[in-house]
Structures are given as structure tokens and as C-alpha cells.
């Protein structure tokens, strides 16, 4: 929530707005070239991790990127 609030404030200074579509966590293991997206936000609910994973795959094509709804 803190990150979203800071981002929303910064965008507002530029005349922009944003909406949080959900939350979760990211485990990044650069030595293993692995990223795992999981969990949810108590305040914002669960994000669509499949969408997040596809965005990450485009940016990090040489990583193994997975997701799960389990975990907090």
C-alpha cells in the first residue's frame, strides 16, 4: 500500500492517475535466473499473476518465471 500511495502521489503531480488492480509478492533469484510471482495483498486483493508473469517474461526472456496464487 505504501508503494502504491507514493506512486499515485508522484503521478498526480504530473496530472496522471492510477488504479491498483491487486497485489502480491515477487521472489527474485538473480543467481538462478528465476522469478516467482505469488500471493496477494490484504488491502488490494490478488492481482492477475498470469498478466504479471507475461510482462516479466518479455523483459527477462532468459529467466524461468513462474506464478502461483498460494502464499502471502
CSV table of N, CA, C and O in Angstrom, one decimal, residues 12-40:
chain,number,residue,atom,x,y,z
A,12,UNK,N,0.2,12.0,-9.7
A,12,UNK,CA,-0.8,13.1,-9.6
A,12,UNK,C,-0.1,14.5,-9.8
A,12,UNK,O,-0.6,15.4,-10.4
A,13,UNK,N,1.2,14.5,-9.4
A,13,UNK,CA,2.0,15.8,-9.7
A,13,UNK,C,2.1,16.1,-11.2
A,13,UNK,O,2.4,17.2,-11.6
A,14,UNK,N,2.0,15.0,-12.0
A,14,UNK,CA,2.1,15.2,-13.4
A,14,UNK,C,0.8,15.1,-14.1
A,14,UNK,O,0.7,15.0,-15.3
A,15,UNK,N,-0.3,15.2,-13.3
A,15,UNK,CA,-1.6,15.3,-13.9
A,15,UNK,C,-2.2,13.9,-14.3
A,15,UNK,O,-3.1,13.8,-15.1
A,16,UNK,N,-1.6,12.8,-13.8
A,16,UNK,CA,-2.0,11.5,-14.1
A,16,UNK,C,-2.6,10.8,-12.9
A,16,UNK,O,-2.4,11.2,-11.8
A,17,UNK,N,-3.4,9.7,-13.1
A,17,UNK,CA,-3.9,8.9,-12.1
A,17,UNK,C,-3.7,7.5,-12.3
A,17,UNK,O,-3.3,7.1,-13.4
A,18,UNK,N,-3.8,6.7,-11.3
A,18,UNK,CA,-3.6,5.2,-11.5
A,18,UNK,C,-4.6,4.5,-10.6
A,18,UNK,O,-5.2,5.0,-9.7
A,19,UNK,N,-4.8,3.2,-10.9
A,19,UNK,CA,-5.7,2.3,-10.1
A,19,UNK,C,-4.9,1.0,-9.8
A,19,UNK,O,-4.3,0.5,-10.7
A,20,UNK,N,-5.0,0.6,-8.6
A,20,UNK,CA,-4.4,-0.7,-8.2
A,20,UNK,C,-5.3,-1.8,-8.5
A,20,UNK,O,-6.4,-1.9,-8.1
A,21,UNK,N,-4.8,-2.8,-9.3
A,21,UNK,CA,-5.7,-3.9,-9.8
A,21,UNK,C,-5.4,-5.2,-8.9
A,21,UNK,O,-6.0,-6.2,-9.2
A,22,UNK,N,-4.6,-5.0,-7.9
A,22,UNK,CA,-4.4,-6.2,-7.0
A,22,UNK,C,-2.9,-6.2,-6.6
A,22,UNK,O,-2.1,-5.3,-7.0
A,23,UNK,N,-2.6,-7.1,-5.7
A,23,UNK,CA,-1.2,-7.1,-5.2
A,23,UNK,C,-0.7,-8.6,-5.2
A,23,UNK,O,-1.3,-9.5,-5.5
A,24,UNK,N,0.5,-8.7,-4.6
A,24,UNK,CA,1.2,-9.9,-4.5
A,24,UNK,C,2.6,-9.7,-4.1
A,24,UNK,O,3.0,-8.6,-3.8
A,25,UNK,N,3.4,-10.7,-4.3
A,25,UNK,CA,4.8,-10.7,-3.9
A,25,UNK,C,5.6,-11.2,-5.1
A,25,UNK,O,5.1,-12.0,-5.9
A,26,UNK,N,6.9,-10.9,-5.1
A,26,UNK,CA,7.8,-11.3,-6.1
A,26,UNK,C,9.1,-11.9,-5.5
A,26,UNK,O,9.7,-11.2,-4.6
A,27,UNK,N,9.5,-13.1,-5.8
A,27,UNK,CA,10.7,-13.7,-5.3
A,27,UNK,C,11.7,-13.6,-6.5
A,27,UNK,O,11.4,-14.2,-7.5
A,28,UNK,N,12.8,-12.9,-6.3
A,28,UNK,CA,13.8,-12.8,-7.4
A,28,UNK,C,15.1,-13.4,-7.0
A,28,UNK,O,15.7,-13.1,-6.0
A,29,UNK,N,15.5,-14.4,-7.8
A,29,UNK,CA,16.8,-15.1,-7.5
A,29,UNK,C,17.7,-14.9,-8.7
A,29,UNK,O,17.7,-15.8,-9.6
A,30,UNK,N,18.4,-13.8,-8.8
A,30,UNK,CA,19.2,-13.5,-10.0
A,30,UNK,C,20.3,-14.5,-10.3
A,30,UNK,O,20.6,-14.8,-11.4
A,31,UNK,N,20.9,-15.1,-9.2
A,31,UNK,CA,21.9,-16.1,-9.5
A,31,UNK,C,21.4,-17.3,-10.2
A,31,UNK,O,22.1,-18.0,-10.9
A,32,UNK,N,20.1,-17.6,-9.9
A,32,UNK,CA,19.5,-18.8,-10.6
A,32,UNK,C,18.7,-18.4,-11.8
A,32,UNK,O,18.1,-19.3,-12.5
A,33,UNK,N,18.6,-17.1,-12.0
A,33,UNK,CA,17.8,-16.5,-13.1
A,33,UNK,C,16.3,-17.0,-13.0
A,33,UNK,O,15.7,-17.5,-14.0
A,34,UNK,N,15.8,-16.8,-11.8
A,34,UNK,CA,14.4,-17.3,-11.5
A,34,UNK,C,13.6,-16.1,-10.9
A,34,UNK,O,14.1,-15.4,-10.0
A,35,UNK,N,12.4,-16.0,-11.3
A,35,UNK,CA,11.4,-15.1,-10.7
A,35,UNK,C,10.2,-15.8,-10.4
A,35,UNK,O,9.7,-16.5,-11.3
A,36,UNK,N,9.6,-15.7,-9.2
A,36,UNK,CA,8.3,-16.3,-8.9
A,36,UNK,C,7.4,-15.3,-8.3
A,36,UNK,O,7.7,-14.5,-7.4
A,37,UNK,N,6.2,-15.2,-8.9
A,37,UNK,CA,5.2,-14.2,-8.5
A,37,UNK,C,4.1,-15.0,-7.8
A,37,UNK,O,3.7,-16.0,-8.2
A,38,UNK,N,3.7,-14.5,-6.6
A,38,UNK,CA,2.8,-15.3,-5.8
A,38,UNK,C,2.0,-14.4,-4.8
A,38,UNK,O,2.4,-13.2,-4.6
A,39,UNK,N,1.0,-14.9,-4.1
A,39,UNK,CA,0.4,-14.3,-3.0
A,39,UNK,C,-0.6,-13.2,-3.4
A,39,UNK,O,-1.1,-13.2,-4.5
A,40,UNK,N,-0.9,-12.4,-2.4
A,40,UNK,CA,-2.0,-11.4,-2.6
A,40,UNK,C,-1.7,-10.2,-1.6
A,40,UNK,O,-0.8,-10.3,-0.7
